[in-house]
PDB file of C-alpha atoms and ligand atoms in Angstrom:
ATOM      1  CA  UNK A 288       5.886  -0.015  25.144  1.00 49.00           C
ATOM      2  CA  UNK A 289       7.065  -1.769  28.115  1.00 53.00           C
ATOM      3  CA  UNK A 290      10.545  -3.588  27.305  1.00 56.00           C
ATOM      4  CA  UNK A 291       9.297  -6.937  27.556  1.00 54.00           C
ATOM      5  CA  UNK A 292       6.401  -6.351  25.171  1.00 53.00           C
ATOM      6  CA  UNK A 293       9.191  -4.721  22.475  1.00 49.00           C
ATOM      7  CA  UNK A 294      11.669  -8.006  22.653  1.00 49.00           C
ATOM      8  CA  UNK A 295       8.670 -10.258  22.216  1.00 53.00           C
ATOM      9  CA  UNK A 296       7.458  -8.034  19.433  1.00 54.00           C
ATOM     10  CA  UNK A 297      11.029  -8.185  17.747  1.00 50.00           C
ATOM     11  CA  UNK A 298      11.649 -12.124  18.785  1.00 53.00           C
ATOM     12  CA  UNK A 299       8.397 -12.762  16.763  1.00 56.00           C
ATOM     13  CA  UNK A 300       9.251 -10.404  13.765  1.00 57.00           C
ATOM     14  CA  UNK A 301      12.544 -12.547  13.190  1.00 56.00           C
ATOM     15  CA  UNK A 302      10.611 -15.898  14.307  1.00 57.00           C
ATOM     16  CA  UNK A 303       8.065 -14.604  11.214  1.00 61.00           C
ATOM     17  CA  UNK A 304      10.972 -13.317   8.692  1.00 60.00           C
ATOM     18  CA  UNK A 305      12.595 -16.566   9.432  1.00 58.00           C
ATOM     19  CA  UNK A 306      10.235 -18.770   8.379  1.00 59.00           C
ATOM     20  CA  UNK A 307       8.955 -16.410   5.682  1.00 61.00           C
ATOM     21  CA  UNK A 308      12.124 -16.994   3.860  1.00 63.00           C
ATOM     22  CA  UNK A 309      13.197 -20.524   4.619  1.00 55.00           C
ATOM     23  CA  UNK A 310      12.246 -21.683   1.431  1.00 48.00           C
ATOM     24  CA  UNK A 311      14.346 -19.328  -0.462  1.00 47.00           C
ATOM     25  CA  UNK A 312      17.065 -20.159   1.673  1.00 46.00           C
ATOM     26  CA  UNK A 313      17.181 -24.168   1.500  1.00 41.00           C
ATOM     27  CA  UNK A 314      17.171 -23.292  -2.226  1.00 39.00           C
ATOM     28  CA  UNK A 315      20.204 -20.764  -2.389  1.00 40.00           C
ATOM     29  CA  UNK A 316      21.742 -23.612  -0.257  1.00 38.00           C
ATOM     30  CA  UNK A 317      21.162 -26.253  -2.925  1.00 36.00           C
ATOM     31  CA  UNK A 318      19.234 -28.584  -0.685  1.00 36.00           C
ATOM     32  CA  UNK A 319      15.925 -27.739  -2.805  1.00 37.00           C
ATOM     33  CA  UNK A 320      13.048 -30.063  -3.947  1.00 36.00           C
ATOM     34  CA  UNK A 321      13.250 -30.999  -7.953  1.00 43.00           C
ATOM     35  CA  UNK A 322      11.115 -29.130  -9.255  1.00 49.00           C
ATOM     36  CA  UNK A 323      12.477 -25.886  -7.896  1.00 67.00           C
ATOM     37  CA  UNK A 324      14.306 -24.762 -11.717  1.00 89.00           C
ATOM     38  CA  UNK A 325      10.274 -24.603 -13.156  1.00 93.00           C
ATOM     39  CA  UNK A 326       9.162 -22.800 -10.457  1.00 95.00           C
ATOM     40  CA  UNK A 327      12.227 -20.056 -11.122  1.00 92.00           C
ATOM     41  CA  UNK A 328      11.635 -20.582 -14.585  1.00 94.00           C
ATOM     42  CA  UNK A 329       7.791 -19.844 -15.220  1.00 96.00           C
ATOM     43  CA  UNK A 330       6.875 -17.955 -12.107  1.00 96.00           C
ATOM     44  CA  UNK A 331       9.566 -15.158 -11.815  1.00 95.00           C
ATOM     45  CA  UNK A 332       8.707 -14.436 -15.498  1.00 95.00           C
ATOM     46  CA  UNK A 333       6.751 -11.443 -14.716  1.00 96.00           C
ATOM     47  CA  UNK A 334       7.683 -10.582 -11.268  1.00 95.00           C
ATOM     48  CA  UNK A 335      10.188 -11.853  -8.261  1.00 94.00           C
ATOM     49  CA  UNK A 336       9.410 -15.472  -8.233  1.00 94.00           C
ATOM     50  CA  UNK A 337       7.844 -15.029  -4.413  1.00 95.00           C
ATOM     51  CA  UNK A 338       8.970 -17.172  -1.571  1.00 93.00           C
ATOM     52  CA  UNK A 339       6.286 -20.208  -1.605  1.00 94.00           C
ATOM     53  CA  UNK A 340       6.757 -19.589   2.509  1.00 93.00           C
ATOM     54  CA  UNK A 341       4.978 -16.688   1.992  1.00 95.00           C
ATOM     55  CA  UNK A 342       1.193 -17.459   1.534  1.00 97.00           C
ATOM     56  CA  UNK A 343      -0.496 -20.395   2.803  1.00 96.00           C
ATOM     57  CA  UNK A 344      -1.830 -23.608   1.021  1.00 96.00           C
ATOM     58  CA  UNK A 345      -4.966 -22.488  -0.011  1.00 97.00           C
ATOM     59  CA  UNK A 346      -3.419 -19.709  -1.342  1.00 98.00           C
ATOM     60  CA  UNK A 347      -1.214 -21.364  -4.033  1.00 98.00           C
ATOM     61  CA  UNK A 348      -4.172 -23.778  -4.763  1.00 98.00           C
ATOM     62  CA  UNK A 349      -6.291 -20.932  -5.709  1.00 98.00           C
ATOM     63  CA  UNK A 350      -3.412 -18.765  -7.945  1.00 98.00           C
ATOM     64  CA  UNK A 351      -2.242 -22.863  -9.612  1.00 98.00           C
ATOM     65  CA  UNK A 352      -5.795 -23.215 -10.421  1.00 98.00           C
ATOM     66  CA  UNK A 353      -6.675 -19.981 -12.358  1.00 98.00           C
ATOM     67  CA  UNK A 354      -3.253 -19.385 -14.002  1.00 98.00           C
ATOM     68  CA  UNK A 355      -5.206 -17.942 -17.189  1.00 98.00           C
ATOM     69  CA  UNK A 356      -6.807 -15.202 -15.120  1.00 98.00           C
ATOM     70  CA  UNK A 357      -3.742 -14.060 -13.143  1.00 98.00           C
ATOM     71  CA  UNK A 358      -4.299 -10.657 -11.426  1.00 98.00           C
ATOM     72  CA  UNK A 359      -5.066  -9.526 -15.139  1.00 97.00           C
ATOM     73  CA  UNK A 360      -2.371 -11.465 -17.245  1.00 98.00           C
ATOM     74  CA  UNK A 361      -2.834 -14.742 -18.709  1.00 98.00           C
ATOM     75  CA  UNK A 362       0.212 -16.933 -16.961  1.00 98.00           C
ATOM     76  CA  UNK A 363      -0.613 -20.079 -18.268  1.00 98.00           C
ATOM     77  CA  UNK A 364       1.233 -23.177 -18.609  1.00 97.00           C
ATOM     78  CA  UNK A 365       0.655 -26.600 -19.810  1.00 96.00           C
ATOM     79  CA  UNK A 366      -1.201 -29.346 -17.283  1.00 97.00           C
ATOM     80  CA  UNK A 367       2.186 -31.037 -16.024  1.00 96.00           C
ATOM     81  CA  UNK A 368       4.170 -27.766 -15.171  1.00 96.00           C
ATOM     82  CA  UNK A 369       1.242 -26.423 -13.473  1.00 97.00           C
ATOM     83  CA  UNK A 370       0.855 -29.629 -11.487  1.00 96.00           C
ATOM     84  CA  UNK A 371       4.490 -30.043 -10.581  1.00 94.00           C
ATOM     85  CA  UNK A 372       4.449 -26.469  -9.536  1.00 96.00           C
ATOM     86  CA  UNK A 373       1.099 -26.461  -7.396  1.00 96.00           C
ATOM     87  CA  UNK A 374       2.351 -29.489  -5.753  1.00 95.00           C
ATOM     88  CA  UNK A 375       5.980 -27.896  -4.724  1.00 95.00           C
ATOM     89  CA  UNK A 376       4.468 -24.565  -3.555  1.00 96.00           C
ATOM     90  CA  UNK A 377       2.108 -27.109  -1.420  1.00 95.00           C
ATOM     91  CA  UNK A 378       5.207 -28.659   0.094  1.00 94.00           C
ATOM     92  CA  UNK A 379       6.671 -25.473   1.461  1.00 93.00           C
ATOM     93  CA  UNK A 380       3.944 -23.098   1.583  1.00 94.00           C
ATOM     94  CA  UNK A 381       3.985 -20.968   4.502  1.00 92.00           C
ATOM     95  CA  UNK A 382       2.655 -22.666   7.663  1.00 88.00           C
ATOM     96  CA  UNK A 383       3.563 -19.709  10.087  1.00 85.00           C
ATOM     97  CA  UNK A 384       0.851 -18.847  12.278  1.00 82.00           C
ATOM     98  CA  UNK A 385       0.531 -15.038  10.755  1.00 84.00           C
ATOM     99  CA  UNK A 386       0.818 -17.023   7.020  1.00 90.00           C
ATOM    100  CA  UNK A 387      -1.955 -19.392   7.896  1.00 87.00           C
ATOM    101  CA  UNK A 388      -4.873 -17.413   6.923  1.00 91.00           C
ATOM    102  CA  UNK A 389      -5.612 -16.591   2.991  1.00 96.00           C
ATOM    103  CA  UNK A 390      -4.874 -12.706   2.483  1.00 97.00           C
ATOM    104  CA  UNK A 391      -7.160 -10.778   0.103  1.00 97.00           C
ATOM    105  CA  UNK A 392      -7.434 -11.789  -3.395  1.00 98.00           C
ATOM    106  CA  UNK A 393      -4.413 -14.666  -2.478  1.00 98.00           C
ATOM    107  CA  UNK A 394      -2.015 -11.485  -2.119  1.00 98.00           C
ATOM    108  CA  UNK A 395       0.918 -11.184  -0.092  1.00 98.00           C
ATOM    109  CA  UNK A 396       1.179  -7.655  -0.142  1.00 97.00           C
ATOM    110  CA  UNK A 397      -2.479  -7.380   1.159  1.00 97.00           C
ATOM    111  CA  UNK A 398      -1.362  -9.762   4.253  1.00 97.00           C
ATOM    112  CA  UNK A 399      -1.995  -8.865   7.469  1.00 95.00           C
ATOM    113  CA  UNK A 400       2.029  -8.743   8.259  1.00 95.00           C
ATOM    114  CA  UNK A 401       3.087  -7.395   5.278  1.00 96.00           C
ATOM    115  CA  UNK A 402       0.589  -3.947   6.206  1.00 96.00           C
ATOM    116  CA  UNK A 403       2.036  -4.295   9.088  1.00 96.00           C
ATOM    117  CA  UNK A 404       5.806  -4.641   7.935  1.00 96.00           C
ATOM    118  CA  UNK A 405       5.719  -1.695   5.411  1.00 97.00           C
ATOM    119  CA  UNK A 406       3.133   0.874   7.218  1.00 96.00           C
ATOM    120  CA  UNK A 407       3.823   4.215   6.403  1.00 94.00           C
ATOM    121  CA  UNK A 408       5.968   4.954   9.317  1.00 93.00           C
ATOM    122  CA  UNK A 409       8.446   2.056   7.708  1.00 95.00           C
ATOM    123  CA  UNK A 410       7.750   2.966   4.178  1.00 96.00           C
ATOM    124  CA  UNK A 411       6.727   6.121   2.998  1.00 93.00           C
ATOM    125  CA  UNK A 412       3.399   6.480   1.381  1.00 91.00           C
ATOM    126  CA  UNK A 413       4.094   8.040  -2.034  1.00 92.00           C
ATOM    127  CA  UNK A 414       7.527   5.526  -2.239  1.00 94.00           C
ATOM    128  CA  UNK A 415       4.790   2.775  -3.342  1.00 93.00           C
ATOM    129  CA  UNK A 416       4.183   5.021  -6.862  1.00 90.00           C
ATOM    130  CA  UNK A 417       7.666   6.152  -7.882  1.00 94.00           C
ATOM    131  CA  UNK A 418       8.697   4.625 -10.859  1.00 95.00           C
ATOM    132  CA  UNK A 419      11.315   2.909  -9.739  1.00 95.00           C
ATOM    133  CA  UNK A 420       8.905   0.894  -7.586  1.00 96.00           C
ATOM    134  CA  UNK A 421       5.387   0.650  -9.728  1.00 94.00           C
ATOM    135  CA  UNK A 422       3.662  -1.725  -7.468  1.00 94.00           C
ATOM    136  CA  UNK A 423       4.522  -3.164  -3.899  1.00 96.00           C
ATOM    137  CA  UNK A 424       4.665  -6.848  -5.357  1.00 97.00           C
ATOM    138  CA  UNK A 425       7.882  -5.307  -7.008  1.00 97.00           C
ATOM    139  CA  UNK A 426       9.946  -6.746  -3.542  1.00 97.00           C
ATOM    140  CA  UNK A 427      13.401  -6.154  -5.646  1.00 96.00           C
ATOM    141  CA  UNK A 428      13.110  -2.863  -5.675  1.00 97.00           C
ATOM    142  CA  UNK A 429      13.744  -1.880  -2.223  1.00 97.00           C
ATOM    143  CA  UNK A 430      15.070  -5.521  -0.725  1.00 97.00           C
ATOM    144  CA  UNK A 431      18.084  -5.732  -3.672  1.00 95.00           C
ATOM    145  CA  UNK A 432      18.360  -9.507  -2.635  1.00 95.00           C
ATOM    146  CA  UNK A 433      14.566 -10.659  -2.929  1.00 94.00           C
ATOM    147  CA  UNK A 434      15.715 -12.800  -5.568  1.00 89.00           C
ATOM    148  CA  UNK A 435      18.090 -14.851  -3.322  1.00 87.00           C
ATOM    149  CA  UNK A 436      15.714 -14.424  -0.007  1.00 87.00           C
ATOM    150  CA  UNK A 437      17.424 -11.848   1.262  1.00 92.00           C
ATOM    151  CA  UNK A 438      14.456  -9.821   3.207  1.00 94.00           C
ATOM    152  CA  UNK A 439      16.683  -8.938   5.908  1.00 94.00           C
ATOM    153  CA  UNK A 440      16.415  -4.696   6.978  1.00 93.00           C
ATOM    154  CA  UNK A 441      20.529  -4.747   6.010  1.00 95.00           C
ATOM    155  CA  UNK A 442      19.498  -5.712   2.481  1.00 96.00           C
ATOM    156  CA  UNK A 443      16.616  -2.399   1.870  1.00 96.00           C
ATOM    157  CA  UNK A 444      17.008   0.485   0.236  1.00 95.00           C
ATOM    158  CA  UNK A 445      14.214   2.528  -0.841  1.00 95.00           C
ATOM    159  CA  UNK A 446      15.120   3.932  -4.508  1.00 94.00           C
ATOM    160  CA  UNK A 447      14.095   7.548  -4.889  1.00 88.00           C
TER     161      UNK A 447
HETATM  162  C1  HEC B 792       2.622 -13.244 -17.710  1.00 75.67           C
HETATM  163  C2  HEC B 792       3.170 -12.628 -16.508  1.00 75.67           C
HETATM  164  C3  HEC B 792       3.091 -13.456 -15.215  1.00 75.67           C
HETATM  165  C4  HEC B 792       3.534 -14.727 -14.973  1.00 75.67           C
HETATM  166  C5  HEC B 792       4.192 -15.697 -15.953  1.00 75.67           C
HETATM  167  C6  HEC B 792       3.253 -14.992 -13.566  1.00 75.67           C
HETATM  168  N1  HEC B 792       2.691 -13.903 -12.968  1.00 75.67           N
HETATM  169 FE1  HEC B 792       2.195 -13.727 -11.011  1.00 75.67          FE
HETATM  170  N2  HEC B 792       1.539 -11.824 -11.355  1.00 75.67           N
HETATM  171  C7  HEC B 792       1.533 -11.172 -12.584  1.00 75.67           C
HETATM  172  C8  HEC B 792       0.989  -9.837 -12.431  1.00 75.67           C
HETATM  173  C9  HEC B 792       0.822  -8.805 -13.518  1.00 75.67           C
HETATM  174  C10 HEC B 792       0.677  -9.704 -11.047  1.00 75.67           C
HETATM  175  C11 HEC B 792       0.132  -8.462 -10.355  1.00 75.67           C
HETATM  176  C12 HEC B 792       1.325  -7.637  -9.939  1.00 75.67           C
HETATM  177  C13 HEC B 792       0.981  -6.344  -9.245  1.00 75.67           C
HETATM  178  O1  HEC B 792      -0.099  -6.197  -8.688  1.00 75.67           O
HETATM  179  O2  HEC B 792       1.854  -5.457  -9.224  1.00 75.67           O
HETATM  180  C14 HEC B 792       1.031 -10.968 -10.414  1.00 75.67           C
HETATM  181  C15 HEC B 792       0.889 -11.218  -9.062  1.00 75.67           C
HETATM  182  C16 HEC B 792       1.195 -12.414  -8.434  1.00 75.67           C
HETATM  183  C17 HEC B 792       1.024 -12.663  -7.017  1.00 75.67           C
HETATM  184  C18 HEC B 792       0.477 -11.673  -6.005  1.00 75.67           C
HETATM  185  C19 HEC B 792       1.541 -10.634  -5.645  1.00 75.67           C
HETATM  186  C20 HEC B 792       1.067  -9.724  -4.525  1.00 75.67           C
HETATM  187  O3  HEC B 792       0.508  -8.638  -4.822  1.00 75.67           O
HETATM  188  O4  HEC B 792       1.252 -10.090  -3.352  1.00 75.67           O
HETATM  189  C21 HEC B 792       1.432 -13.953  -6.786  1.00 75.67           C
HETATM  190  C22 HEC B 792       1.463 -14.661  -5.457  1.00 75.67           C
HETATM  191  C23 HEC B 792       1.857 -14.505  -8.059  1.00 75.67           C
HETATM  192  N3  HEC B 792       1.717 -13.526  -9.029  1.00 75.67           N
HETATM  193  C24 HEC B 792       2.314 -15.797  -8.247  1.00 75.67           C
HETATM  194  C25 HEC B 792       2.698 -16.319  -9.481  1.00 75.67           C
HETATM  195  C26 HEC B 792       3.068 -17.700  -9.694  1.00 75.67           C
HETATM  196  C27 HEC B 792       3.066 -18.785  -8.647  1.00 75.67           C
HETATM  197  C28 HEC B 792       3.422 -17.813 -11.018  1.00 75.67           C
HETATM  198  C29 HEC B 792       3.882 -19.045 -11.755  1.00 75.67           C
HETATM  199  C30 HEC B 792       2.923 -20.125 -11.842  1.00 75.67           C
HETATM  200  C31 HEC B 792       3.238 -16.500 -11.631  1.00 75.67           C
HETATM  201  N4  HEC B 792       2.799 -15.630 -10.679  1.00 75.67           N
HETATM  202  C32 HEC B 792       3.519 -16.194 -12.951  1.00 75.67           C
HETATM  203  C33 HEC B 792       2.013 -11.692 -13.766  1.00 75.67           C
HETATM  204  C34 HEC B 792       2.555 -12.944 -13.947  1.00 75.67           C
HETATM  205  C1  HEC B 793       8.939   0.476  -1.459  1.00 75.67           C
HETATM  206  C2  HEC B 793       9.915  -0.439  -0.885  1.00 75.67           C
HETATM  207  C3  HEC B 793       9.497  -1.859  -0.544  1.00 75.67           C
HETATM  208  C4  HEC B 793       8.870  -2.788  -1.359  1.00 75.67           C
HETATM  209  C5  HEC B 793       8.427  -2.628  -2.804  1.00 75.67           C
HETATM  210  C6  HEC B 793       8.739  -3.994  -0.559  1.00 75.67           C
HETATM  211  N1  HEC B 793       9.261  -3.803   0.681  1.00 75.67           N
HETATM  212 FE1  HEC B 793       9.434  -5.176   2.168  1.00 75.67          FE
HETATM  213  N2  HEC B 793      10.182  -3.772   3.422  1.00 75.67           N
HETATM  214  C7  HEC B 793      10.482  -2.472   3.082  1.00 75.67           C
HETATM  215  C8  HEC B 793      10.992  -1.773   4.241  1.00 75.67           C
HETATM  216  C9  HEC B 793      11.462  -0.311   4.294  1.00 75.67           C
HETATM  217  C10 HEC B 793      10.987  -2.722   5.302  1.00 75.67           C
HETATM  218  C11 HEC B 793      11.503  -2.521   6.703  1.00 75.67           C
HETATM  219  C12 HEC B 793      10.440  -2.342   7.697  1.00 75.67           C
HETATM  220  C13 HEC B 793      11.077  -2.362   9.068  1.00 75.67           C
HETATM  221  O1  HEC B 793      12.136  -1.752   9.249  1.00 75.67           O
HETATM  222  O2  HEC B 793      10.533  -3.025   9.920  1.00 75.67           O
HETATM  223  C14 HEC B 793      10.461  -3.965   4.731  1.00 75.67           C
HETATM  224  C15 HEC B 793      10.317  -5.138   5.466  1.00 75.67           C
HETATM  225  C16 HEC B 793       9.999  -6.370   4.927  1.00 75.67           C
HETATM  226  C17 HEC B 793      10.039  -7.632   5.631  1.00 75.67           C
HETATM  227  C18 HEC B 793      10.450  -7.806   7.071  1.00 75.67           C
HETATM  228  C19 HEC B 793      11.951  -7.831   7.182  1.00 75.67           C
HETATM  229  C20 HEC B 793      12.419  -7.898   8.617  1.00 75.67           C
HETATM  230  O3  HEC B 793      13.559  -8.355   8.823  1.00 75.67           O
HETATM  231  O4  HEC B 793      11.677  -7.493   9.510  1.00 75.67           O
HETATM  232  C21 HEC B 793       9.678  -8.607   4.747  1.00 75.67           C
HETATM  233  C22 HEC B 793       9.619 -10.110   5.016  1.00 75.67           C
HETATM  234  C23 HEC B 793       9.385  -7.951   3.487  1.00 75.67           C
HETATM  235  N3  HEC B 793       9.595  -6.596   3.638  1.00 75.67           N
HETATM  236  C24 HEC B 793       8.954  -8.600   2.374  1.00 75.67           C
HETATM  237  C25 HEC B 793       8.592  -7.945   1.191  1.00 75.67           C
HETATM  238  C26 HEC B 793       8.027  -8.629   0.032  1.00 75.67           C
HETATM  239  C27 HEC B 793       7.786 -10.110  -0.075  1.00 75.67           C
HETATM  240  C28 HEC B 793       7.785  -7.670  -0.917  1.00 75.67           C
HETATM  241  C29 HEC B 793       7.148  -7.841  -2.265  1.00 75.67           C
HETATM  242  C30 HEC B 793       5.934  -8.654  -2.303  1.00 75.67           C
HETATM  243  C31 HEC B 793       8.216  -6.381  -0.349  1.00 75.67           C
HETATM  244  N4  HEC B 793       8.685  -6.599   0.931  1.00 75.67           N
HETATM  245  C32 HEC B 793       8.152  -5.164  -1.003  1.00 75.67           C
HETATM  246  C33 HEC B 793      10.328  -1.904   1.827  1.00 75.67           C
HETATM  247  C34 HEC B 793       9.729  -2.505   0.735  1.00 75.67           C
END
């Protein structure tokens, strides 16, 4: 790759992680919107509660409005929490260019960047079934500060 090509490839993949995580971070900062504590509360229940900045809009929309049939579990909640919730992911879903378009079955480990970010020359292909990772929407298992934000390639470490 021609050297210009490679800083314009790496000045977008921090221009992408960047605004990826921006969410997370006003949060750890304490500038956050209200409803922020429900969000942590009911939606990192299961799993990491993901950055909103991740997936776009319609997105959200779609995964707030079938909450009963979520990717096989029944994650529920009563008609105000889901509205409050639906309407903060709205304000600070992802509006990145490589975020704008709705990944497979609203996923953000089927999005285009995240294939991209963890192809098997980054991650290793049988890494995704250890047992100490289970699934690759288990982010905290290889970025130890997904919970804060902290996506940054200082902050992974593939467990064996
Ligand atoms: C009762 C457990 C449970 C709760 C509560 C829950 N989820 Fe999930 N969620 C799951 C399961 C199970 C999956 C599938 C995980 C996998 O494929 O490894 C999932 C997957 C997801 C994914 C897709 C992850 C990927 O593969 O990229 C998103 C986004 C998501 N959940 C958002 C939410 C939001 C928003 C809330 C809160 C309103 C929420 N979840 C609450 C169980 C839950
Ligand atoms: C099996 C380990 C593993 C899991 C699970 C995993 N990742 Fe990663 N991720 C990596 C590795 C390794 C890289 C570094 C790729 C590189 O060096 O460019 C990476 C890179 C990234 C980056 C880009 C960081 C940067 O600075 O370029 C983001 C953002 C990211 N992952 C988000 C996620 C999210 C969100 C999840 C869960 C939905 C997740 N990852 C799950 C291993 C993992």
């Amino acid at each position: 790759m021609p050297r210009i090509s490679i800083l314009k490839h790496l000045a977008s993949a921090v221009a992408l992680c960047a605004s990826l995580v921006a969410g997370a971070h006003a949060e750890s900062k304490g500038n956050s919107v209200p409803h922020l504590s429900k969000y942590q509360q009911e939606c990192a229940a299961c799993h990491l509660a993901f950055p909103p900045g991740m997936l776009p809009v319609a997105s959200w929309q779609r995964i707030m409005g079938s909450l009963s049939q979520h990717y096989g579990a029944d994650a529920s909640l009563n008609d105000a929490t889901t509205r409050d919730i639906a309407a903060w992911l709205k304000t600070h879903a992802g509006t990145y260019k490589r975020v704008s378009e709705a990944p497979p079955q609203d996923r953000i480990t089927q999005s285009a960047w995240f294939l991209q970010k963890h192809r098997p020359g980054e991650v290793p292909a049988d890494a995704w079934k250890r047992a100490t990772v289970g699934s690759p929407a288990n982010c905290g298992a290889c970025h130890r500060n997904a919970a804060q934000g902290g996506f940054s390639e200082r902050e992974i470490s593939i467990p064996k």
